[in-house]
mmCIF file of N, CA, C and O in Angstrom:
data_model
loop_
_atom_site.group_PDB
_atom_site.id
_atom_site.type_symbol
_atom_site.label_atom_id
_atom_site.label_comp_id
_atom_site.label_asym_id
_atom_site.label_seq_id
_atom_site.Cartn_x
_atom_site.Cartn_y
_atom_site.Cartn_z
ATOM 1 N N SER A 1 4.413 -61.676 23.581
ATOM 2 C CA SER A 1 4.780 -62.341 24.821
ATOM 3 C C SER A 1 4.835 -63.853 24.607
ATOM 4 O O SER A 1 4.142 -64.401 23.778
ATOM 5 N N ARG A 2 5.668 -64.484 25.399
ATOM 6 C CA ARG A 2 5.834 -65.927 25.285
ATOM 7 C C ARG A 2 4.860 -66.653 26.201
ATOM 8 O O ARG A 2 4.598 -66.230 27.318
ATOM 9 N N ALA A 3 4.320 -67.749 25.705
ATOM 10 C CA ALA A 3 3.386 -68.545 26.501
ATOM 11 C C ALA A 3 4.165 -69.399 27.498
ATOM 12 O O ALA A 3 5.287 -69.829 27.216
ATOM 13 N N ALA A 4 3.595 -69.628 28.658
ATOM 14 C CA ALA A 4 4.227 -70.450 29.685
ATOM 15 C C ALA A 4 4.196 -71.912 29.268
ATOM 16 O O ALA A 4 3.201 -72.405 28.744
ATOM 17 N N VAL A 5 5.298 -72.599 29.517
ATOM 18 C CA VAL A 5 5.406 -74.009 29.163
ATOM 19 C C VAL A 5 4.495 -74.829 30.076
ATOM 20 O O VAL A 5 4.466 -74.627 31.290
ATOM 21 N N LEU A 6 3.741 -75.743 29.497
ATOM 22 C CA LEU A 6 2.796 -76.572 30.240
ATOM 23 C C LEU A 6 3.496 -77.750 30.914
ATOM 24 O O LEU A 6 3.222 -78.081 32.060
ATOM 25 N N VAL A 7 4.415 -78.404 30.201
ATOM 26 C CA VAL A 7 5.103 -79.588 30.719
ATOM 27 C C VAL A 7 6.604 -79.339 30.658
ATOM 28 O O VAL A 7 7.163 -79.182 29.581
ATOM 29 N N LYS A 8 7.255 -79.299 31.813
ATOM 30 C CA LYS A 8 8.707 -79.154 31.849
ATOM 31 C C LYS A 8 9.378 -80.513 31.876
ATOM 32 O O LYS A 8 10.407 -80.720 31.274
ATOM 33 N N SER A 9 8.786 -81.437 32.593
ATOM 34 C CA SER A 9 9.346 -82.779 32.723
ATOM 35 C C SER A 9 8.190 -83.755 32.894
ATOM 36 O O SER A 9 7.313 -83.545 33.729
ATOM 37 N N ILE A 10 8.194 -84.807 32.117
ATOM 38 C CA ILE A 10 7.097 -85.780 32.179
ATOM 39 C C ILE A 10 7.536 -86.983 33.007
ATOM 40 O O ILE A 10 8.703 -87.349 33.021
ATOM 41 N N SER A 11 6.588 -87.555 33.714
ATOM 42 C CA SER A 11 6.875 -88.713 34.553
ATOM 43 C C SER A 11 5.696 -89.680 34.501
ATOM 44 O O SER A 11 4.537 -89.241 34.561
ATOM 45 N N PRO A 12 5.964 -90.969 34.430
ATOM 46 C CA PRO A 12 4.863 -91.932 34.454
ATOM 47 C C PRO A 12 4.174 -91.982 35.819
ATOM 48 O O PRO A 12 3.060 -92.470 35.939
ATOM 49 N N TYR A 13 4.821 -91.439 36.839
ATOM 50 C CA TYR A 13 4.274 -91.503 38.200
ATOM 51 C C TYR A 13 3.231 -90.422 38.477
ATOM 52 O O TYR A 13 2.574 -90.456 39.509
ATOM 53 N N THR A 14 3.072 -89.469 37.578
ATOM 54 C CA THR A 14 2.075 -88.416 37.779
ATOM 55 C C THR A 14 0.791 -88.671 36.987
ATOM 56 O O THR A 14 -0.173 -87.933 37.134
ATOM 57 N N ILE A 15 0.778 -89.712 36.175
ATOM 58 C CA ILE A 15 -0.406 -90.045 35.381
ATOM 59 C C ILE A 15 -1.356 -90.864 36.253
ATOM 60 O O ILE A 15 -0.949 -91.841 36.877
ATOM 61 N N GLN A 16 -2.603 -90.442 36.299
ATOM 62 C CA GLN A 16 -3.593 -91.113 37.133
ATOM 63 C C GLN A 16 -4.767 -91.590 36.289
ATOM 64 O O GLN A 16 -5.166 -90.927 35.346
ATOM 65 N N GLN A 17 -5.295 -92.740 36.665
ATOM 66 C CA GLN A 17 -6.478 -93.265 35.994
ATOM 67 C C GLN A 17 -7.693 -92.859 36.812
ATOM 68 O O GLN A 17 -8.003 -93.463 37.817
ATOM 69 N N LYS A 18 -8.365 -91.796 36.368
ATOM 70 C CA LYS A 18 -9.546 -91.331 37.087
ATOM 71 C C LYS A 18 -10.802 -91.613 36.280
ATOM 72 O O LYS A 18 -11.606 -92.434 36.637
ATOM 73 N N PHE A 19 -10.943 -90.910 35.154
ATOM 74 C CA PHE A 19 -12.159 -91.035 34.355
ATOM 75 C C PHE A 19 -11.979 -91.965 33.159
ATOM 76 O O PHE A 19 -12.942 -92.306 32.497
ATOM 77 N N VAL A 20 -10.742 -92.352 32.879
ATOM 78 C CA VAL A 20 -10.464 -93.268 31.769
ATOM 79 C C VAL A 20 -10.637 -94.687 32.283
ATOM 80 O O VAL A 20 -9.950 -95.106 33.215
ATOM 81 N N THR A 21 -11.549 -95.425 31.692
ATOM 82 C CA THR A 21 -11.833 -96.770 32.187
ATOM 83 C C THR A 21 -10.947 -97.835 31.569
ATOM 84 O O THR A 21 -10.928 -98.962 32.019
ATOM 85 N N ASP A 22 -10.190 -97.485 30.550
ATOM 86 C CA ASP A 22 -9.330 -98.437 29.864
ATOM 87 C C ASP A 22 -7.933 -98.417 30.474
ATOM 88 O O ASP A 22 -7.116 -97.552 30.178
ATOM 89 N N CYS A 23 -7.641 -99.387 31.342
ATOM 90 C CA CYS A 23 -6.348 -99.396 32.030
ATOM 91 C C CYS A 23 -5.191 -99.662 31.062
ATOM 92 O O CYS A 23 -4.073 -99.222 31.305
ATOM 93 N N SER A 24 -5.437 -100.352 29.946
ATOM 94 C CA SER A 24 -4.361 -100.588 28.981
ATOM 95 C C SER A 24 -3.944 -99.283 28.303
ATOM 96 O O SER A 24 -2.768 -99.091 27.992
ATOM 97 N N PHE A 25 -4.878 -98.349 28.116
ATOM 98 C CA PHE A 25 -4.544 -97.041 27.545
ATOM 99 C C PHE A 25 -3.671 -96.262 28.516
ATOM 100 O O PHE A 25 -2.658 -95.678 28.136
ATOM 101 N N VAL A 26 -4.038 -96.260 29.787
ATOM 102 C CA VAL A 26 -3.276 -95.535 30.804
ATOM 103 C C VAL A 26 -1.894 -96.165 30.967
ATOM 104 O O VAL A 26 -0.887 -95.458 31.081
ATOM 105 N N ALA A 27 -1.812 -97.479 30.944
ATOM 106 C CA ALA A 27 -0.520 -98.164 31.042
ATOM 107 C C ALA A 27 0.373 -97.809 29.855
ATOM 108 O O ALA A 27 1.575 -97.563 30.019
ATOM 109 N N SER A 28 -0.196 -97.758 28.668
ATOM 110 C CA SER A 28 0.567 -97.380 27.474
ATOM 111 C C SER A 28 1.070 -95.947 27.574
ATOM 112 O O SER A 28 2.210 -95.643 27.206
ATOM 113 N N LEU A 29 0.240 -95.065 28.087
ATOM 114 C CA LEU A 29 0.626 -93.672 28.286
ATOM 115 C C LEU A 29 1.780 -93.566 29.283
ATOM 116 O O LEU A 29 2.724 -92.793 29.084
ATOM 117 N N CYS A 30 1.742 -94.363 30.340
ATOM 118 C CA CYS A 30 2.823 -94.383 31.330
ATOM 119 C C CYS A 30 4.132 -94.871 30.726
ATOM 120 O O CYS A 30 5.193 -94.304 30.990
ATOM 121 N N ILE A 31 4.063 -95.907 29.893
ATOM 122 C CA ILE A 31 5.264 -96.428 29.238
ATOM 123 C C ILE A 31 5.851 -95.375 28.308
ATOM 124 O O ILE A 31 7.062 -95.162 28.270
ATOM 125 N N CYS A 32 5.001 -94.697 27.553
ATOM 126 C CA CYS A 32 5.472 -93.632 26.652
ATOM 127 C C CYS A 32 6.103 -92.490 27.441
ATOM 128 O O CYS A 32 7.119 -91.930 27.028
ATOM 129 N N ALA A 33 5.516 -92.148 28.583
ATOM 130 C CA ALA A 33 6.070 -91.085 29.427
ATOM 131 C C ALA A 33 7.437 -91.489 29.973
ATOM 132 O O ALA A 33 8.375 -90.682 30.002
ATOM 133 N N ALA A 34 7.575 -92.742 30.389
ATOM 134 C CA ALA A 34 8.864 -93.231 30.897
ATOM 135 C C ALA A 34 9.921 -93.216 29.792
ATOM 136 O O ALA A 34 11.070 -92.824 30.025
ATOM 137 N N PHE A 35 9.533 -93.637 28.595
ATOM 138 C CA PHE A 35 10.454 -93.630 27.454
ATOM 139 C C PHE A 35 10.893 -92.208 27.138
ATOM 140 O O PHE A 35 12.083 -91.944 26.931
ATOM 141 N N GLU A 36 9.925 -91.277 27.096
ATOM 142 C CA GLU A 36 10.228 -89.878 26.790
ATOM 143 C C GLU A 36 11.201 -89.297 27.811
ATOM 144 O O GLU A 36 12.159 -88.603 27.458
ATOM 145 N N ARG A 37 10.975 -89.588 29.062
ATOM 146 C CA ARG A 37 11.843 -89.077 30.128
ATOM 147 C C ARG A 37 13.243 -89.663 30.047
ATOM 148 O O ARG A 37 14.233 -88.955 30.182
ATOM 149 N N ARG A 38 13.336 -90.951 29.785
ATOM 150 C CA ARG A 38 14.649 -91.619 29.770
ATOM 151 C C ARG A 38 15.486 -91.267 28.543
ATOM 152 O O ARG A 38 16.687 -91.048 28.638
ATOM 153 N N PHE A 39 14.834 -91.226 27.364
ATOM 154 C CA PHE A 39 15.578 -91.039 26.127
ATOM 155 C C PHE A 39 15.425 -89.645 25.515
ATOM 156 O O PHE A 39 15.934 -89.392 24.429
ATOM 157 N N ASN A 40 14.698 -88.764 26.197
ATOM 158 C CA ASN A 40 14.495 -87.388 25.731
ATOM 159 C C ASN A 40 13.939 -87.333 24.311
ATOM 160 O O ASN A 40 14.375 -86.537 23.479
ATOM 161 N N GLN A 41 12.978 -88.204 24.033
ATOM 162 C CA GLN A 41 12.290 -88.251 22.748
ATOM 163 C C GLN A 41 10.832 -87.899 22.994
ATOM 164 O O GLN A 41 10.160 -88.580 23.763
ATOM 165 N N LYS A 42 10.361 -86.841 22.362
ATOM 166 C CA LYS A 42 8.993 -86.374 22.599
ATOM 167 C C LYS A 42 7.968 -87.355 22.026
ATOM 168 O O LYS A 42 7.883 -87.531 20.819
ATOM 169 N N ILE A 43 7.252 -87.981 22.912
ATOM 170 C CA ILE A 43 6.168 -88.879 22.494
ATOM 171 C C ILE A 43 4.844 -88.317 23.014
ATOM 172 O O ILE A 43 3.958 -87.991 22.236
ATOM 173 N N VAL A 44 4.739 -88.183 24.320
ATOM 174 C CA VAL A 44 3.509 -87.687 24.934
ATOM 175 C C VAL A 44 3.386 -86.171 24.740
ATOM 176 O O VAL A 44 2.334 -85.675 24.342
ATOM 177 N N THR A 45 4.458 -85.445 25.006
ATOM 178 C CA THR A 45 4.377 -83.984 24.917
ATOM 179 C C THR A 45 4.197 -83.489 23.489
ATOM 180 O O THR A 45 3.709 -82.383 23.283
ATOM 181 N N SER A 46 4.529 -84.308 22.507
ATOM 182 C CA SER A 46 4.377 -83.876 21.113
ATOM 183 C C SER A 46 2.933 -83.928 20.624
ATOM 184 O O SER A 46 2.615 -83.386 19.576
ATOM 185 N N ILE A 47 2.049 -84.561 21.387
ATOM 186 C CA ILE A 47 0.644 -84.675 20.956
ATOM 187 C C ILE A 47 -0.290 -83.751 21.718
ATOM 188 O O ILE A 47 -1.499 -83.801 21.542
ATOM 189 N N ILE A 48 0.270 -82.911 22.613
ATOM 190 C CA ILE A 48 -0.539 -81.978 23.407
ATOM 191 C C ILE A 48 -0.470 -80.597 22.757
ATOM 192 O O ILE A 48 0.609 -80.097 22.468
ATOM 193 N N PHE A 49 -1.628 -79.993 22.540
ATOM 194 C CA PHE A 49 -1.710 -78.675 21.901
ATOM 195 C C PHE A 49 -2.517 -77.737 22.782
ATOM 196 O O PHE A 49 -3.420 -78.192 23.469
ATOM 197 N N PRO A 50 -2.226 -76.421 22.802
ATOM 198 C CA PRO A 50 -1.350 -75.674 21.908
ATOM 199 C C PRO A 50 0.130 -75.895 22.233
ATOM 200 O O PRO A 50 0.475 -76.336 23.319
ATOM 201 N N GLN A 51 0.964 -75.567 21.228
ATOM 202 C CA GLN A 51 2.413 -75.722 21.339
ATOM 203 C C GLN A 51 3.107 -74.423 20.962
ATOM 204 O O GLN A 51 2.558 -73.611 20.233
ATOM 205 N N ASP A 52 4.354 -74.282 21.446
ATOM 206 C CA ASP A 52 5.162 -73.143 21.019
ATOM 207 C C ASP A 52 5.893 -73.494 19.725
ATOM 208 O O ASP A 52 5.685 -74.587 19.169
ATOM 209 N N HIS A 53 6.740 -72.619 19.246
ATOM 210 C CA HIS A 53 7.420 -72.843 17.968
ATOM 211 C C HIS A 53 8.415 -74.003 18.017
ATOM 212 O O HIS A 53 8.824 -74.513 16.985
ATOM 213 N N LYS A 54 8.756 -74.475 19.219
ATOM 214 C CA LYS A 54 9.662 -75.616 19.366
ATOM 215 C C LYS A 54 8.910 -76.935 19.552
ATOM 216 O O LYS A 54 9.514 -77.982 19.697
ATOM 217 N N GLY A 55 7.585 -76.870 19.555
ATOM 218 C CA GLY A 55 6.783 -78.076 19.718
ATOM 219 C C GLY A 55 6.523 -78.460 21.161
ATOM 220 O O GLY A 55 6.095 -79.568 21.438
ATOM 221 N N ASN A 56 6.781 -77.540 22.092
ATOM 222 C CA ASN A 56 6.505 -77.801 23.508
ATOM 223 C C ASN A 56 5.086 -77.371 23.844
ATOM 224 O O ASN A 56 4.659 -76.287 23.446
ATOM 225 N N PRO A 57 4.335 -78.189 24.598
ATOM 226 C CA PRO A 57 2.990 -77.783 24.987
ATOM 227 C C PRO A 57 3.048 -76.566 25.910
ATOM 228 O O PRO A 57 3.909 -76.496 26.792
ATOM 229 N N VAL A 58 2.159 -75.615 25.670
ATOM 230 C CA VAL A 58 2.114 -74.386 26.468
ATOM 231 C C VAL A 58 0.733 -74.214 27.080
ATOM 232 O O VAL A 58 -0.233 -74.844 26.659
ATOM 233 N N LEU A 59 0.661 -73.330 28.081
ATOM 234 C CA LEU A 59 -0.620 -73.041 28.714
ATOM 235 C C LEU A 59 -1.579 -72.430 27.706
ATOM 236 O O LEU A 59 -1.202 -71.563 26.925
ATOM 237 N N SER A 60 -2.803 -72.875 27.735
ATOM 238 C CA SER A 60 -3.835 -72.378 26.834
ATOM 239 C C SER A 60 -4.475 -71.125 27.413
ATOM 240 O O SER A 60 -4.782 -71.084 28.609
ATOM 241 N N THR A 61 -4.688 -70.149 26.571
ATOM 242 C CA THR A 61 -5.354 -68.924 27.028
ATOM 243 C C THR A 61 -6.841 -69.168 27.274
ATOM 244 O O THR A 61 -7.475 -68.436 28.029
ATOM 245 N N THR A 62 -7.403 -70.203 26.657
ATOM 246 C CA THR A 62 -8.822 -70.514 26.826
ATOM 247 C C THR A 62 -9.078 -71.596 27.871
ATOM 248 O O THR A 62 -10.224 -71.856 28.222
ATOM 249 N N GLY A 63 -8.019 -72.262 28.321
ATOM 250 C CA GLY A 63 -8.180 -73.355 29.273
ATOM 251 C C GLY A 63 -8.527 -74.677 28.621
ATOM 252 O O GLY A 63 -8.773 -75.669 29.283
ATOM 253 N N LYS A 64 -8.543 -74.706 27.287
ATOM 254 C CA LYS A 64 -8.843 -75.932 26.551
ATOM 255 C C LYS A 64 -7.553 -76.468 25.926
ATOM 256 O O LYS A 64 -6.720 -75.707 25.449
ATOM 257 N N TYR A 65 -7.450 -77.783 25.923
ATOM 258 C CA TYR A 65 -6.283 -78.437 25.334
ATOM 259 C C TYR A 65 -6.757 -79.514 24.371
ATOM 260 O O TYR A 65 -7.831 -80.079 24.523
ATOM 261 N N MET A 66 -5.934 -79.776 23.378
ATOM 262 C CA MET A 66 -6.251 -80.795 22.390
ATOM 263 C C MET A 66 -5.131 -81.825 22.410
ATOM 264 O O MET A 66 -3.964 -81.465 22.529
ATOM 265 N N VAL A 67 -5.514 -83.081 22.328
ATOM 266 C CA VAL A 67 -4.556 -84.175 22.243
ATOM 267 C C VAL A 67 -4.815 -84.895 20.939
ATOM 268 O O VAL A 67 -5.961 -85.201 20.602
ATOM 269 N N LYS A 68 -3.748 -85.138 20.185
ATOM 270 C CA LYS A 68 -3.872 -85.824 18.899
ATOM 271 C C LYS A 68 -3.585 -87.308 19.113
ATOM 272 O O LYS A 68 -2.495 -87.692 19.512
ATOM 273 N N LEU A 69 -4.591 -88.138 18.895
ATOM 274 C CA LEU A 69 -4.459 -89.586 19.023
ATOM 275 C C LEU A 69 -4.746 -90.228 17.674
ATOM 276 O O LEU A 69 -5.423 -89.653 16.833
ATOM 277 N N TRP A 70 -4.245 -91.425 17.487
ATOM 278 C CA TRP A 70 -4.454 -92.153 16.236
ATOM 279 C C TRP A 70 -5.348 -93.352 16.502
ATOM 280 O O TRP A 70 -5.143 -94.098 17.450
ATOM 281 N N LEU A 71 -6.356 -93.524 15.661
ATOM 282 C CA LEU A 71 -7.277 -94.650 15.755
ATOM 283 C C LEU A 71 -7.390 -95.303 14.392
ATOM 284 O O LEU A 71 -7.840 -94.654 13.442
ATOM 285 N N ASN A 72 -6.950 -96.528 14.284
ATOM 286 C CA ASN A 72 -6.965 -97.256 13.006
ATOM 287 C C ASN A 72 -6.283 -96.480 11.885
ATOM 288 O O ASN A 72 -6.769 -96.441 10.756
ATOM 289 N N GLY A 73 -5.158 -95.834 12.217
ATOM 290 C CA GLY A 73 -4.378 -95.118 11.205
ATOM 291 C C GLY A 73 -4.900 -93.736 10.857
ATOM 292 O O GLY A 73 -4.375 -93.090 9.950
ATOM 293 N N ILE A 74 -5.924 -93.270 11.548
ATOM 294 C CA ILE A 74 -6.509 -91.952 11.274
ATOM 295 C C ILE A 74 -6.326 -91.074 12.501
ATOM 296 O O ILE A 74 -6.647 -91.480 13.618
ATOM 297 N N ALA A 75 -5.787 -89.862 12.274
ATOM 298 C CA ALA A 75 -5.582 -88.937 13.386
ATOM 299 C C ALA A 75 -6.925 -88.423 13.892
ATOM 300 O O ALA A 75 -7.803 -88.073 13.109
ATOM 301 N N ARG A 76 -7.058 -88.395 15.204
ATOM 302 C CA ARG A 76 -8.273 -87.903 15.855
ATOM 303 C C ARG A 76 -7.872 -86.817 16.851
ATOM 304 O O ARG A 76 -6.864 -86.945 17.527
ATOM 305 N N GLN A 77 -8.681 -85.797 16.973
ATOM 306 C CA GLN A 77 -8.434 -84.738 17.943
ATOM 307 C C GLN A 77 -9.368 -84.925 19.126
ATOM 308 O O GLN A 77 -10.584 -85.036 18.953
ATOM 309 N N VAL A 78 -8.796 -84.962 20.321
ATOM 310 C CA VAL A 78 -9.582 -85.081 21.547
ATOM 311 C C VAL A 78 -9.397 -83.781 22.313
ATOM 312 O O VAL A 78 -8.280 -83.369 22.592
ATOM 313 N N ILE A 79 -10.501 -83.111 22.614
ATOM 314 C CA ILE A 79 -10.437 -81.817 23.300
ATOM 315 C C ILE A 79 -10.918 -81.992 24.729
ATOM 316 O O ILE A 79 -11.849 -82.677 25.008
#
């Protein structure tokens, strides 16, 4: 069976700063979301896991998601 797609369309207007205290991080995420939406280049959706065979984020069967971020040139996994 195929997993349900998690993100069909990304928008900078749906990103909210709730528990993240770094507003520059949230602003950067919004800019990346706007770029992805305008130019159809996967930036934000490409770092959300699990993914299907096309690289689209899908619903997790466990309810857990992983985001791949880079810190000082080293990939980090945030769950």
